[in-house]
Structure formats: C-alpha cells, structure tokens
Short mmCIF file of C-alpha atoms and ligand atoms in Angstrom, two decimals:
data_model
loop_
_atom_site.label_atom_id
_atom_site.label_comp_id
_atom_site.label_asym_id
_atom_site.label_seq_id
_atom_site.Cartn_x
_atom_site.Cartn_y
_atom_site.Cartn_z
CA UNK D 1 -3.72 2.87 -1.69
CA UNK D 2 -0.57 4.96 -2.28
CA UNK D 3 1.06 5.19 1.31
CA UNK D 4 2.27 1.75 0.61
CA UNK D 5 2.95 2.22 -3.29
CA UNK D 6 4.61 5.33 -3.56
CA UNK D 7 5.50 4.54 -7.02
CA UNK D 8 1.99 4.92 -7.88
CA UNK D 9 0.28 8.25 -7.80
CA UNK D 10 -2.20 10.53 -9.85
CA UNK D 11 -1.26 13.63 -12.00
CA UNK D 12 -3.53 16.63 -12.84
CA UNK D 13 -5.24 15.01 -15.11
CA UNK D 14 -6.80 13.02 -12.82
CA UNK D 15 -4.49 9.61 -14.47
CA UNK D 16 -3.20 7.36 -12.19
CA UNK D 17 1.11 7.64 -13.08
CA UNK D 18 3.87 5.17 -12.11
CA UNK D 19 7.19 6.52 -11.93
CA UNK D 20 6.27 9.26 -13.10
CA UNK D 21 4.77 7.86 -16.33
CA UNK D 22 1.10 8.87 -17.25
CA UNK D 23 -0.58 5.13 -17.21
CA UNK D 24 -3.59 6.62 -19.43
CA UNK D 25 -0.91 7.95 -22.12
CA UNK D 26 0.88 4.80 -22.03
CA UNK D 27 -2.12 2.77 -23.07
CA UNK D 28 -2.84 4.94 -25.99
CA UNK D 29 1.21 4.94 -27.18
CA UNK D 30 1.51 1.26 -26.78
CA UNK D 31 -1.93 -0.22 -27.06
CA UNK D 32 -3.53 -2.37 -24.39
CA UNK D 33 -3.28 -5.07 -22.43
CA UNK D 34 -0.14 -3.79 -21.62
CA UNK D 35 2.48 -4.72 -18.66
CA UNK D 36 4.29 -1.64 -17.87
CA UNK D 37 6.90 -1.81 -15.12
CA UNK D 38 9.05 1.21 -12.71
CA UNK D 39 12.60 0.32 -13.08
CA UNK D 40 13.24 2.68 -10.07
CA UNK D 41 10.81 0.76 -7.72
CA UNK D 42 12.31 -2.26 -8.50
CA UNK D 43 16.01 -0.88 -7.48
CA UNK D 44 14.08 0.39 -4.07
CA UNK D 45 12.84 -2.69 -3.54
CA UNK D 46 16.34 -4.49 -4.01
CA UNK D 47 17.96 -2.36 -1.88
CA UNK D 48 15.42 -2.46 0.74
CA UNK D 49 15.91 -6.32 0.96
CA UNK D 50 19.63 -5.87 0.65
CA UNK D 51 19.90 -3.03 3.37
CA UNK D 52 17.61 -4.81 5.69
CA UNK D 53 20.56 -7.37 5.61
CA UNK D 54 23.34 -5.54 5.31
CA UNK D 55 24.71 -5.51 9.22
CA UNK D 56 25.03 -9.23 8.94
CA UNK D 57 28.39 -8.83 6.35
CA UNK D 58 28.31 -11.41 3.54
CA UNK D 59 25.22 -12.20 2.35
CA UNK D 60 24.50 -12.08 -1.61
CA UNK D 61 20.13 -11.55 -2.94
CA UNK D 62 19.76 -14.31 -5.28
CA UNK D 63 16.88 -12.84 -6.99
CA UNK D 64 14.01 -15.86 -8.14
CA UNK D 65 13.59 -14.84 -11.37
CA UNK D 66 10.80 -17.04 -12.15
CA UNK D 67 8.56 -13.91 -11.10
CA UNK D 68 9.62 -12.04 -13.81
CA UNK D 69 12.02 -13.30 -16.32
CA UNK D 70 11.97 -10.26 -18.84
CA UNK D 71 15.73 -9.57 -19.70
CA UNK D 72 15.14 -5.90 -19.07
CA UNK D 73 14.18 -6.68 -15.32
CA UNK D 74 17.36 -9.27 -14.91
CA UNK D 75 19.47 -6.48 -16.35
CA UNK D 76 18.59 -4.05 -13.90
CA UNK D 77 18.65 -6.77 -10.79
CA UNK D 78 22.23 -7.88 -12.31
CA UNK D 79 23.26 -3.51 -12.33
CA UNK D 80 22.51 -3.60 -8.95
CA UNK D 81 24.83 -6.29 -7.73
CA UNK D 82 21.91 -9.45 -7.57
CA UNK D 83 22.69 -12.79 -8.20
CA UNK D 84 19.93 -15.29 -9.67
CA UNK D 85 17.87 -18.16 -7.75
CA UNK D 86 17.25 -20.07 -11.21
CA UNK D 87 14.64 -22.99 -11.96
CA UNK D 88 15.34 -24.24 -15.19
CA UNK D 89 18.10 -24.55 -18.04
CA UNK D 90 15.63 -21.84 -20.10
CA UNK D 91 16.18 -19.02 -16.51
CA UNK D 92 20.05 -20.46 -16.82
CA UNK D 93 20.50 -18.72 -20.18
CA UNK D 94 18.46 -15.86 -19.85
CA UNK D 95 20.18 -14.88 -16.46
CA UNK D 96 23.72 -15.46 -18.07
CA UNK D 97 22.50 -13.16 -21.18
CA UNK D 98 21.64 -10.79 -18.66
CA UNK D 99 25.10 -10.98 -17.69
CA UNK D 100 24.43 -12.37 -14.03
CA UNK D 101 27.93 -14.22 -12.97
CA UNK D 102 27.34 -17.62 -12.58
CA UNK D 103 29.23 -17.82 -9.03
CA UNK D 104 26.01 -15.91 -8.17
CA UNK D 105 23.53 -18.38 -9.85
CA UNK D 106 21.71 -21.22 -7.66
CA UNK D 107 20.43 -23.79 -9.58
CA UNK D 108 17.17 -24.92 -7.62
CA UNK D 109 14.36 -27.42 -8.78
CA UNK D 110 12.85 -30.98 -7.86
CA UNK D 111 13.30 -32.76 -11.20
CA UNK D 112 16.20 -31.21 -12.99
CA UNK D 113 16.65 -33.16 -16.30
CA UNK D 114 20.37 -34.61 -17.21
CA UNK D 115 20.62 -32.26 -19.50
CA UNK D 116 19.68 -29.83 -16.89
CA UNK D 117 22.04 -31.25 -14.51
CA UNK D 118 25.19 -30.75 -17.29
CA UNK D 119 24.44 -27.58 -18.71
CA UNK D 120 24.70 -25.85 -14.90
CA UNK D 121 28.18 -28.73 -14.52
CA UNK D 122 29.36 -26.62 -17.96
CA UNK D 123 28.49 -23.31 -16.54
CA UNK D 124 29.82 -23.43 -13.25
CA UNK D 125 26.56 -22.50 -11.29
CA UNK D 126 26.04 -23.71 -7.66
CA UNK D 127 23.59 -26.95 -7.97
CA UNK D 128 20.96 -27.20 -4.97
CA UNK D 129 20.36 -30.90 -5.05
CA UNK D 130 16.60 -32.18 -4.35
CA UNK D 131 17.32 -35.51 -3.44
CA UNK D 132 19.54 -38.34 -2.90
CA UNK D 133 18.57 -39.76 -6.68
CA UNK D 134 19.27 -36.68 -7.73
CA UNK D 135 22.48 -36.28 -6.15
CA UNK D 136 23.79 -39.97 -7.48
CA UNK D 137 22.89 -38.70 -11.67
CA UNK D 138 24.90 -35.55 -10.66
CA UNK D 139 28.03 -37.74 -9.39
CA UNK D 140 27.66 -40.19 -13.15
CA UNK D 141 27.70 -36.72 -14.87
CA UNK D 142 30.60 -35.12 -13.05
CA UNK D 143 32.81 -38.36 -13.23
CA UNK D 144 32.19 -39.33 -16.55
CA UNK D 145 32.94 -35.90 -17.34
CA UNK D 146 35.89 -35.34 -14.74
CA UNK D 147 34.16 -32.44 -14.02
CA UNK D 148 33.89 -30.44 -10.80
CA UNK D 149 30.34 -29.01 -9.27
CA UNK D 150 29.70 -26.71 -6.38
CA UNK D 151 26.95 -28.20 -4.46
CA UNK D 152 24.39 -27.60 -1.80
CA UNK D 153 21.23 -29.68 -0.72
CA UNK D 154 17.51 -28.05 -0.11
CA UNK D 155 16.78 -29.23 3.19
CA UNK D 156 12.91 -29.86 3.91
CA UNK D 157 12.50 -27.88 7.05
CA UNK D 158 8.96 -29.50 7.93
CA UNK D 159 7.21 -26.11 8.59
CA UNK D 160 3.55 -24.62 7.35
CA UNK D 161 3.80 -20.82 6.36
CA UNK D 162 0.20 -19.64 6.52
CA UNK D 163 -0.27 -19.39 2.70
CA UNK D 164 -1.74 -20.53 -0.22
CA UNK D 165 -1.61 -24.34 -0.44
CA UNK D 166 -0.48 -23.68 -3.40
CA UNK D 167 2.38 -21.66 -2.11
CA UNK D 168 3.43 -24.10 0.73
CA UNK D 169 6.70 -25.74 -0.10
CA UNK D 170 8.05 -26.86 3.00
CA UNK D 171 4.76 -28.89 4.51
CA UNK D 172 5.93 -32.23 5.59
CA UNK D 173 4.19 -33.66 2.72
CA UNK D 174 5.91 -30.96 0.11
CA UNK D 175 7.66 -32.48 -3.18
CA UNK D 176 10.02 -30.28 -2.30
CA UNK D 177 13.77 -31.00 -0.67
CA UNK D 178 15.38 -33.24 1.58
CA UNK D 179 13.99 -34.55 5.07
CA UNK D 180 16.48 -34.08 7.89
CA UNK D 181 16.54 -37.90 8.31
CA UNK D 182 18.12 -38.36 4.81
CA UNK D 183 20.00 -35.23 4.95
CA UNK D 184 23.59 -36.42 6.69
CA UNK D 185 23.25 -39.61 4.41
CA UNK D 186 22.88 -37.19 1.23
CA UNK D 187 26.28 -34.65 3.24
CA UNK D 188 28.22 -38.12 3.32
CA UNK D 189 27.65 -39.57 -0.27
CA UNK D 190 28.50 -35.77 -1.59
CA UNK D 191 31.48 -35.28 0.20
CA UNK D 192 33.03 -38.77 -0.77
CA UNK D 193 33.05 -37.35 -4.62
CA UNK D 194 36.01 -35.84 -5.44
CA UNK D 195 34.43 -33.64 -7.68
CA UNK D 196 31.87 -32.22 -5.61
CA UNK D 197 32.89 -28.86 -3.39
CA UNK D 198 30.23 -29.71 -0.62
CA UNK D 199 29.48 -25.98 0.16
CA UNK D 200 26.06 -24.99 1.17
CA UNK D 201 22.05 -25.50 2.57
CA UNK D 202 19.37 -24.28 1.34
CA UNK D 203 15.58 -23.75 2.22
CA UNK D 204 12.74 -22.28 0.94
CA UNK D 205 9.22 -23.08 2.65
CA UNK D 206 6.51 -20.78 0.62
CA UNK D 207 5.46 -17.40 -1.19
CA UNK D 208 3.50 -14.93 -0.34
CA UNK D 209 4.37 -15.58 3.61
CA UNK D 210 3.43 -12.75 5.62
CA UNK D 211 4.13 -13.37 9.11
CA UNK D 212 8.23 -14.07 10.16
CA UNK D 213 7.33 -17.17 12.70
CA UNK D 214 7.76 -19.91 10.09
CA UNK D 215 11.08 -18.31 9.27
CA UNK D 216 11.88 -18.50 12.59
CA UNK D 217 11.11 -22.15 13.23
CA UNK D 218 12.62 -22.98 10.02
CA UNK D 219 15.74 -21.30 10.47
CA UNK D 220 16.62 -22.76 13.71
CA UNK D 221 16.15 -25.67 12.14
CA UNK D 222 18.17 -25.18 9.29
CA UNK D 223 21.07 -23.96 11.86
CA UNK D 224 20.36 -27.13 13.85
CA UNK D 225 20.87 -29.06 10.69
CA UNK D 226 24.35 -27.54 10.37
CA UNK D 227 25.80 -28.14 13.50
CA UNK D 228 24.87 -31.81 13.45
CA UNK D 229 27.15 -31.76 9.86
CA UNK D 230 29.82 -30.35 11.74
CA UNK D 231 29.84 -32.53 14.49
CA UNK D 232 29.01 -35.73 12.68
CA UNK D 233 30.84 -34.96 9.56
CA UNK D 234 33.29 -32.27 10.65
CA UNK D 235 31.74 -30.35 7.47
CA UNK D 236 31.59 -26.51 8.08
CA UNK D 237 29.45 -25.16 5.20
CA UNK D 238 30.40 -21.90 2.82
CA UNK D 239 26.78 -20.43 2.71
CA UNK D 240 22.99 -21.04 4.27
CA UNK D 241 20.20 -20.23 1.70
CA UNK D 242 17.03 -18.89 3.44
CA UNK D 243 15.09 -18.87 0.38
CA UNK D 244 12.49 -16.29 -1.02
CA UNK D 245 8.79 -16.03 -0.09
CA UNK D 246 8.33 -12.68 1.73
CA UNK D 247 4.55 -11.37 0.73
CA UNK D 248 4.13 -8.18 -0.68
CA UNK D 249 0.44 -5.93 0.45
CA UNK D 250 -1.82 -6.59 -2.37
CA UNK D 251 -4.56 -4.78 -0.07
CA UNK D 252 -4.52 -2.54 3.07
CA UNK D 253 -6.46 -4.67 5.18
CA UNK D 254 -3.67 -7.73 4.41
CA UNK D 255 -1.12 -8.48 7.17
CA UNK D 256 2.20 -8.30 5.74
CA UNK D 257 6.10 -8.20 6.91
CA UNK D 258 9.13 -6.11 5.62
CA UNK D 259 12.75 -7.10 5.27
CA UNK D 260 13.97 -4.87 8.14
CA UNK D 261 10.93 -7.17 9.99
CA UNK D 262 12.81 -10.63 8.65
CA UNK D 263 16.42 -9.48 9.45
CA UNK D 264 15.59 -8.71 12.52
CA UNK D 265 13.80 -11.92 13.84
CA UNK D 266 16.61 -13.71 11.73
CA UNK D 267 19.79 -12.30 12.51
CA UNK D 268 19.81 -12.69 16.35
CA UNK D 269 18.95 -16.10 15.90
CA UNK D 270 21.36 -17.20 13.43
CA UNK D 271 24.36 -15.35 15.55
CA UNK D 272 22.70 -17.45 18.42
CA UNK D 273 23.08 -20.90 16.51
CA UNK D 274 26.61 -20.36 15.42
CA UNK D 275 27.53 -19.97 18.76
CA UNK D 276 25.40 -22.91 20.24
CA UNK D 277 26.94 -25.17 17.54
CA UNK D 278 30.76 -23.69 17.17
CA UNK D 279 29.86 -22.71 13.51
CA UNK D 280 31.97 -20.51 11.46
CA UNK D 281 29.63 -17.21 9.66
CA UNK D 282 28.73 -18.83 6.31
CA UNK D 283 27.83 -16.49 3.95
CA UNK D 284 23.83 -15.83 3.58
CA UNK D 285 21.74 -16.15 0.59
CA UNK D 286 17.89 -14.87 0.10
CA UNK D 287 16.16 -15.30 -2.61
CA UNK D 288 13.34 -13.10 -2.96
CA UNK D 289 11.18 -12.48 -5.74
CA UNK D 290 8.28 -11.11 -5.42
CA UNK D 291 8.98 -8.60 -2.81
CA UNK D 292 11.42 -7.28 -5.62
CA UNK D 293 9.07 -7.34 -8.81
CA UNK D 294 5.64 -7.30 -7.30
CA UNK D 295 4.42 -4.24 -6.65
CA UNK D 296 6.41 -2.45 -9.56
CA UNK D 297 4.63 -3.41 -12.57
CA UNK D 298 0.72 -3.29 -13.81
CA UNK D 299 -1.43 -4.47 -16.05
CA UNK D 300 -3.29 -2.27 -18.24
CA UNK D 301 -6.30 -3.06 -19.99
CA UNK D 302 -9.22 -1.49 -21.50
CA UNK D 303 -12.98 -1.86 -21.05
CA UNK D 304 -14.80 -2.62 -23.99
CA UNK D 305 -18.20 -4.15 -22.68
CA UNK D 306 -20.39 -2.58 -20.15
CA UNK D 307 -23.02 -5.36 -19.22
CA UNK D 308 -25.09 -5.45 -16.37
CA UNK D 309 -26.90 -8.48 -15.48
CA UNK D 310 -29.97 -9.39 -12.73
CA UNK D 311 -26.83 -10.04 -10.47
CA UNK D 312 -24.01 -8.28 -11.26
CA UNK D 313 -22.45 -5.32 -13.10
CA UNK D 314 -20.07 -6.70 -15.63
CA UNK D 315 -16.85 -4.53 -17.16
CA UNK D 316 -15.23 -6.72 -19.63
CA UNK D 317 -11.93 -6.05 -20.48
CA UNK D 318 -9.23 -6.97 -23.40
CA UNK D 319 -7.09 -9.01 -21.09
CA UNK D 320 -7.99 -12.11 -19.06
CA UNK D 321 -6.01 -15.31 -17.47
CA UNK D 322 -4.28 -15.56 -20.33
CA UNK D 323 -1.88 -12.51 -19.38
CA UNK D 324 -2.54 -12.16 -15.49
CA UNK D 325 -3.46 -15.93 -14.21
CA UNK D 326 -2.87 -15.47 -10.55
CA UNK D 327 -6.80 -14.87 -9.80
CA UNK D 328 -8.14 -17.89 -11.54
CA UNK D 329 -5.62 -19.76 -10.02
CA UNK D 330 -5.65 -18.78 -6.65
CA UNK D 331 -8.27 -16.90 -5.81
CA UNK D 332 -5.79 -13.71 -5.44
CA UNK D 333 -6.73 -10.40 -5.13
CA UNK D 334 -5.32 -7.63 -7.32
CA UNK D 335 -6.32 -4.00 -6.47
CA UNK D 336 -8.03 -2.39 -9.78
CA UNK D 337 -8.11 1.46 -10.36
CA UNK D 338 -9.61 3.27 -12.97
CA UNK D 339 -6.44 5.01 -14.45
CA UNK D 340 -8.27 7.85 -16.68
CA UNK D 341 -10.85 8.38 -13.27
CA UNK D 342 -7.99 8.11 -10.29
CA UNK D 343 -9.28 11.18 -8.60
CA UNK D 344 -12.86 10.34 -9.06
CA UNK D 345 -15.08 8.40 -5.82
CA UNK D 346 -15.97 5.30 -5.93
CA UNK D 347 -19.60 4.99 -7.60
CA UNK D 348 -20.55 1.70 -7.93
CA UNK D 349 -19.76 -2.26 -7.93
CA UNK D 350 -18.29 -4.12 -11.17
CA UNK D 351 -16.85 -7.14 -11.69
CA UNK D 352 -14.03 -7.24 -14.12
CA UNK D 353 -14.01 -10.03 -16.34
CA UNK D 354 -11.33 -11.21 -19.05
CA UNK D 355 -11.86 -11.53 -22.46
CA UNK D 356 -11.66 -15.66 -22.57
CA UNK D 357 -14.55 -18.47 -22.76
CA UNK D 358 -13.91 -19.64 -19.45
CA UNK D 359 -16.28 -18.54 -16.25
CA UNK D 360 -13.51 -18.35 -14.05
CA UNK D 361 -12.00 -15.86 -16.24
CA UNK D 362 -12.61 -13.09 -13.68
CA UNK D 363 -9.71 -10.32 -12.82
CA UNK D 364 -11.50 -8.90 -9.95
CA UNK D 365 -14.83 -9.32 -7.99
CA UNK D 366 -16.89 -7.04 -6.46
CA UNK D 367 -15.22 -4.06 -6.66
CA UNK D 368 -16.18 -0.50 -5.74
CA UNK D 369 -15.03 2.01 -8.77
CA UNK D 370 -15.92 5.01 -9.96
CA UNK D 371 -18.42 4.85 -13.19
CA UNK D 372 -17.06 2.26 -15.31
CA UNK D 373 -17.79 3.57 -19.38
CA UNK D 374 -16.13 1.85 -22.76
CA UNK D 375 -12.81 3.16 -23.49
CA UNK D 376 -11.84 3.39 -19.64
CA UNK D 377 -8.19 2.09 -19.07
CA UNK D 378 -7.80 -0.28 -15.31
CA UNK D 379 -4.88 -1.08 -14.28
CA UNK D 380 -4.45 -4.01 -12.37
CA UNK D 381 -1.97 -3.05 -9.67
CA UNK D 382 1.00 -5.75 -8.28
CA UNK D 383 1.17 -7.71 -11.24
CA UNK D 384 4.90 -7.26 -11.56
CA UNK D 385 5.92 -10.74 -9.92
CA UNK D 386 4.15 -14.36 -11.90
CA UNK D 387 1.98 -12.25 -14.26
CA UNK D 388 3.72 -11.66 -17.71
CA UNK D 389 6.06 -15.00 -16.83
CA UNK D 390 2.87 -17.31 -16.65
CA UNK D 391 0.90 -16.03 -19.27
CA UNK D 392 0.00 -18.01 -22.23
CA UNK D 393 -1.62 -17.40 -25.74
CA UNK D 394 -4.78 -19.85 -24.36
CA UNK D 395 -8.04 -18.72 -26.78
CA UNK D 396 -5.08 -17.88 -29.76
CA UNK D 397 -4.51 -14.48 -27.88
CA UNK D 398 -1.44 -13.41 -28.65
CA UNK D 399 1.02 -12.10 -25.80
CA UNK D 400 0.87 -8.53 -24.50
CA UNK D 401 3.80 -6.12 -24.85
CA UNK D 402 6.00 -5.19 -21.86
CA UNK D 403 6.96 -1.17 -21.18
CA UNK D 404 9.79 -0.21 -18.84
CA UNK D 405 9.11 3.34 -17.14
CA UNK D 406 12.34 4.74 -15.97
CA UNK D 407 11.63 8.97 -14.15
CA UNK D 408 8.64 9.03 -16.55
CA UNK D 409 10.49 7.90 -19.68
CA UNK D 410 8.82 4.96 -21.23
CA UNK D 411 10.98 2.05 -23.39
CA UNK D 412 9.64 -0.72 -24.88
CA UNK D 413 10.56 -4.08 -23.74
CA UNK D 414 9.13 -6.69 -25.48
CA UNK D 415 6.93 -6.45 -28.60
CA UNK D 416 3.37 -7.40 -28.18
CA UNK D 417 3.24 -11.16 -30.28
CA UNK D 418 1.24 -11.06 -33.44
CA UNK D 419 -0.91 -13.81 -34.98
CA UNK D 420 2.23 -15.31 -36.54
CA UNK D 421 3.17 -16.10 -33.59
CA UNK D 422 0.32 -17.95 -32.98
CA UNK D 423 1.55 -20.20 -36.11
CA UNK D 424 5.12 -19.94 -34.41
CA UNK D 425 7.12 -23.35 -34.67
CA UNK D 426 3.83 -25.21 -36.05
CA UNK D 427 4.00 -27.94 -38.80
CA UNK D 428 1.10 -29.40 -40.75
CA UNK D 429 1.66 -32.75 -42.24
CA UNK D 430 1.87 -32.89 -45.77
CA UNK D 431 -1.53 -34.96 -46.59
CA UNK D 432 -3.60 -32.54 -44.40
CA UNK D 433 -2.60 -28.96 -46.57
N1 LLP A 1 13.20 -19.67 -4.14
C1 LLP A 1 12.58 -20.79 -4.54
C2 LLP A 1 13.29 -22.07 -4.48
C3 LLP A 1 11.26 -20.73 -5.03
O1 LLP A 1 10.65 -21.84 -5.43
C4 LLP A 1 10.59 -19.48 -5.08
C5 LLP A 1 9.22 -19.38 -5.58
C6 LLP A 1 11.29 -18.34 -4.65
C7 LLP A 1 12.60 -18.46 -4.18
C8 LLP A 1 10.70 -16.97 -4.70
O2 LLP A 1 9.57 -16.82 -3.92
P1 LLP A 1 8.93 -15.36 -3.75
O3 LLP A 1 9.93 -14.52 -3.01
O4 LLP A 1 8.69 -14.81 -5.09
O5 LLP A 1 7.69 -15.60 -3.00
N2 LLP A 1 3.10 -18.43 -8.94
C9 LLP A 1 2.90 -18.17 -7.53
C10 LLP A 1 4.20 -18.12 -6.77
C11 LLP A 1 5.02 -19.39 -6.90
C12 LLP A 1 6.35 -19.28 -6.21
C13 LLP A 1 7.25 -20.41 -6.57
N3 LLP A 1 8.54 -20.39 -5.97
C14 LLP A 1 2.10 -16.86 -7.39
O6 LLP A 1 1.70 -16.30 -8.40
O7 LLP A 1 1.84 -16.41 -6.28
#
C-alpha cells in the first residue's frame, strides 16, 4: 500500500497521514467530504516526468489540467517550470491566472467554439487544430482579424491503448484528431495562410495506459508522419506533442509503467526517426496529467450508516458520485483505508456506498477493512486527478472543500459551497414567486 505511495503513511496514533498531515485531524478541522492534496508529491511527481526526459534537451511538460483545475495545484505546476495542455476557454483563464505563460499553453479540443478559437488568437496560445473544418474557421478569424496564430494539428495515430473505452482516444473510430490521409491536405491549406506559423504535431491516444507498446507504435507513426511533411512539403516542424495518458497504480496487483519506462522506449526511437527521415530535433511536449495529480490527493469522508443486509455489509458515507464520479462511471477502483484504524487488520467486508438516490452510487465494493463503526473517517486514496474537477452538486449537495498539505501544514483551498450556492445564478420568473 505505501511502497508505491510514500506520501501516504500512518503516525502513532494509528491515523493514516499524507505529507505529513494527520488525515483524521484534518477531517475534524475542516469537516468532511473533504479533498485534501500533498503539494510536495505533486512537485515529485513533476519532476519525475520531467527528469525521466531530461537527456533528450528541449522538451517542455504541458501539464492537462483538466485532472485537476484548482488554482492552487496550477500554481504550484506553473512554480515548477510546467506549461498547460488546456481544453477549454474556462482552463485558458484559469491557467493564465495561475500565471502559466501562454507560449507554454496548447490549446487542444475537438469542437472549439469561435469564440474559443479567438480568445486563444488574442492570447497568443499554440492552437492544436482537430480538423480540416476546424482549421478553415481559424483562417476567417485570423484574416478578418489580421491576426497571427501558432498552429499544430492532432494527428489520429490509429492505435488501441489497452484502456477504458472510455479512455481510448486514438481508436480508428475516435472523435478525436486528424487521419494521416487528410493530414498533408490539412499541412498544405495551413501553411498557405500567412498568418498561420505552421509549427507542430500532436497526439494523444488514451488515459490511464499502462503498458509503453501503443506509445511505441504511435510514435513511429507520428515520426513517420513528419518526414512525409518534410519531404512532400519541405515543412520541418518546431515541436512533436506525445500527449498525456501514462496510468498511475490504483492497486498493487495493477500493471503499470513509469516515466523513466516511457523515455526510454521513446527516446531511442525518436533519435532513430530523425535520422531515417533527415529531421531536425523538434522540441518535445508531454502532457501528462494524471501521473502528476493522481496519487497526491484523497478524499475524505465519514461513515454515518452501518447497515448490513442478507447480502452485503453496507458503510454509507457523506460523499458519493457527486464529489468522486470515476467509479460509477467506469467501474474504477479506488483503494479505501480506514484513516482513524490504519494500523488495525483487516476484519471484515463492506461496501462503501455514497450518500445519493442512485444504486450505482457505490465508492468501493467488496472491500476487506478493519471494523467499520459511525464516526470512522475513509479516505479514498488517488483521487487527486478527475475527482474534485468532475464533481457536481447532483441531489442539491453542495461542493466539498479542497485542503493543500504542504510538510504537514494544512491551507485551505477552496471553501466548501453552501446552500446558496445551490440558488447560485438561478432566476424565478416573476408570475411563479
Ligand atoms: N492530453 C489530452 C489531449 C487529453 O485529452 C488528456 C486527457 C490528457 C492529455 C491527459 O491524460 P492523462 O495523463 O491525465 O491520462 N476522466 C477520465 C480521464 C479522461 C482523460 C481525458 N483526456 C478518468 O477519470 O479516468
């Protein structure tokens, strides 16, 4: 349980700490549910990804903030040097708040709006195009505008990570990016606007990926891609985007692959391809995300109901999908400890179930913990990366506070919401008050 986390660990009191931070004390300080998150783990984890790297010169972590968007987190990414992979003209102004530099900011997403589209023209963010349509509204904005744009395309490398089919992006059949037939045709149109500084590729073909082959295939694709631009458009392009997607070990028994794992199946390759296609060293991108966040933040909650049925032993707890929706939505599997009984054996098997009218409203099956009683604090481990960030206030619960732990000092984050916030931005007709 801890080899792996090292972040985590239990203190005399038999509480289960992170960072230092008593989990048990935190509940009672800051009420529950409660995210809580280790600054210091998160730097580890960014420098891990960056080290692992490093030897091949210029390459710049683009950290996907859409697994965890909280402007404490960006802050600390942005200390440490990261730029931003960003989704959406909402991550565009909270990673520029955080103070990320927008020559480090890739724009990235299947359906960007106009608006979208002119808000990243006006802040001078690289824009990784999804398509060819998209491509021509981008050329109407950046003439009418006499505007320039740095541009890249996402290239649909045609490969199946063994994920969640949820988490596939770069299947054949994917939404997601450009085919490699359309992809010169898309190099070509770019390149004749004037406006457009044609600089980069991008992929990104899943999450939660935990073997390097895909990469591997998709890569030498990517590379392939690249040399038939230079030698049927004479392009030579600034940067190649690998995208994010590198699992993180919500269990022991999972498989799972580290950075120093990726660079090292990558690299080789990469130096292989220049070389095969006469390619001068662009400058490498990654955008990971989870690997960064994942593992450094919990969810705290506390057990209220005890219930035990002909089938099952229940715990019900004061959080549910509503704060952490990755189970109902994917099956996933979050590890569960008992933070005021760390030290204790495993006694028995509970189910944890949320606090919302829904039957798939389950945080954890079948689990082996020690005595559950009322009053006992779990903490729902790896729910750093798409917990608080996809949370919602479904069954009029309000949102959970967030809790940064930095060496055992606690700071609050982000207020828990209140039932005005619940009323928050709603209007009732006149005839119906
Ligand atoms: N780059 C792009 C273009 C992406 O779409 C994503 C994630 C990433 C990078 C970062 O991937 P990561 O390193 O975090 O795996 N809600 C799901 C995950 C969805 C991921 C979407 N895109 C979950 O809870 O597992």
């Amino acid at each position: 349980m801890f080899d792996f986390r090292p972040h985590l660990g239990i203190n005399q009191r038999g509480h289960l700490t992170m960072g230092g931070a008593d989990l048990v004390e935190l509940a009672e300080k800051f009420g529950t549910p409660l995210y809580v998150y280790d600054e210091q783990r998160i730097r580890e984890r960014y420098r891990e990804f960056r080290d692992a790297f490093a030897s091949y010169g210029d390459v710049l972590i683009c950290y996907a903030c859409k697994a965890n968007t909280s402007l404490a987190v960006l802050s600390i990414l942005r200390d440490e040097g990261a730029g931003a992979d960003i989704v959406s003209e909402g991550e565009l102004y909270l990673a520029l708040k955080a103070g990320i530099p927008a020559e480090k900011i890739i724009f990235t997403g299947n359906n960007k709006t106009d608006r979208e589209l002119e808000r990243a023209v006006e802040a001078g963010v690289i824009i990784n195009l999804d398509s060819l349509h998209e491509l021509e509204r981008l050329i109407e904005i950046v003439e009418a505008r006499k505007a320039e744009a740095r541009v890249s395309f996402r290239v649909n490398p045609e490969v199946s990570p063994e994920t969640h089919p949820h988490l596939a992006t770069g299947l054949r059949e994917s939404k997601f990016g450009i085919h490699e037939e359309a992809v010169l045709r898309a190099y070509e149109r770019a390149l004749a606007c004037s406006y457009l500084d044609v600089a980069g590729i991008h992929m990104h073909i899943g999450s939660q990926i935990t073997s390097t082959e895909p990469y591997v295939e998709a890569t030498r694709r990517l590379f392939d891609i690249m040399g038939r631009l230079r030698r049927e458009l004479g392009l030579e392009l600034e940067f190649a985007d690998l995208g994010g997607g590198v699992g993180i070990r919500y269990s022991a028994e999972q498989p799972y692959i580290t950075p120093a794992q990726l660079a090292g199946a990558l690299l080789p390759l990469i130096e292989e391809k220049l070389a095969e296609h006469s390619l001068p060293k662009p400058r490498l991108l990654l955008e990971p995300g989870r690997y960064i966040v994942g593992d450094a933040g919990v969810l705290l909650a506390r057990v209220y109901t005890v219930k035990t049925t002909p089938y099952r032993k229940f715990a019900g707890c004061d959080a549910g999908f509503n704060l952490l929706l990755r189970p109902a939505m994917y099956g996933s599997h979050h590890e569960v400890v008992v933070a005021n009984k760390a030290a204790l054996p495993a006694e028995e098997e509970v189910t944890i179930a949320g606090n919302l009218c829904e039957s798939g409203d389950l945080l954890a099956k079948h689990r082996r913990l020690p005595r559950i009683e009322k009053g006992d604090v779990l903490a729902i481990l790896d729910a750093g990366a798409y917990g608080f960030v996809m949370s919602s206030q479904y069954n009029s619960r309000p949102r959970c506070a967030e809790v940064l732990v930095n060496r055992g000092m606690a700071e609050l984050i982000r207020y828990a919401e209140d039932f005005k916030d619940l009323l928050e931005k709603q209007l009732v007709p006149e005839r119906l008050r």
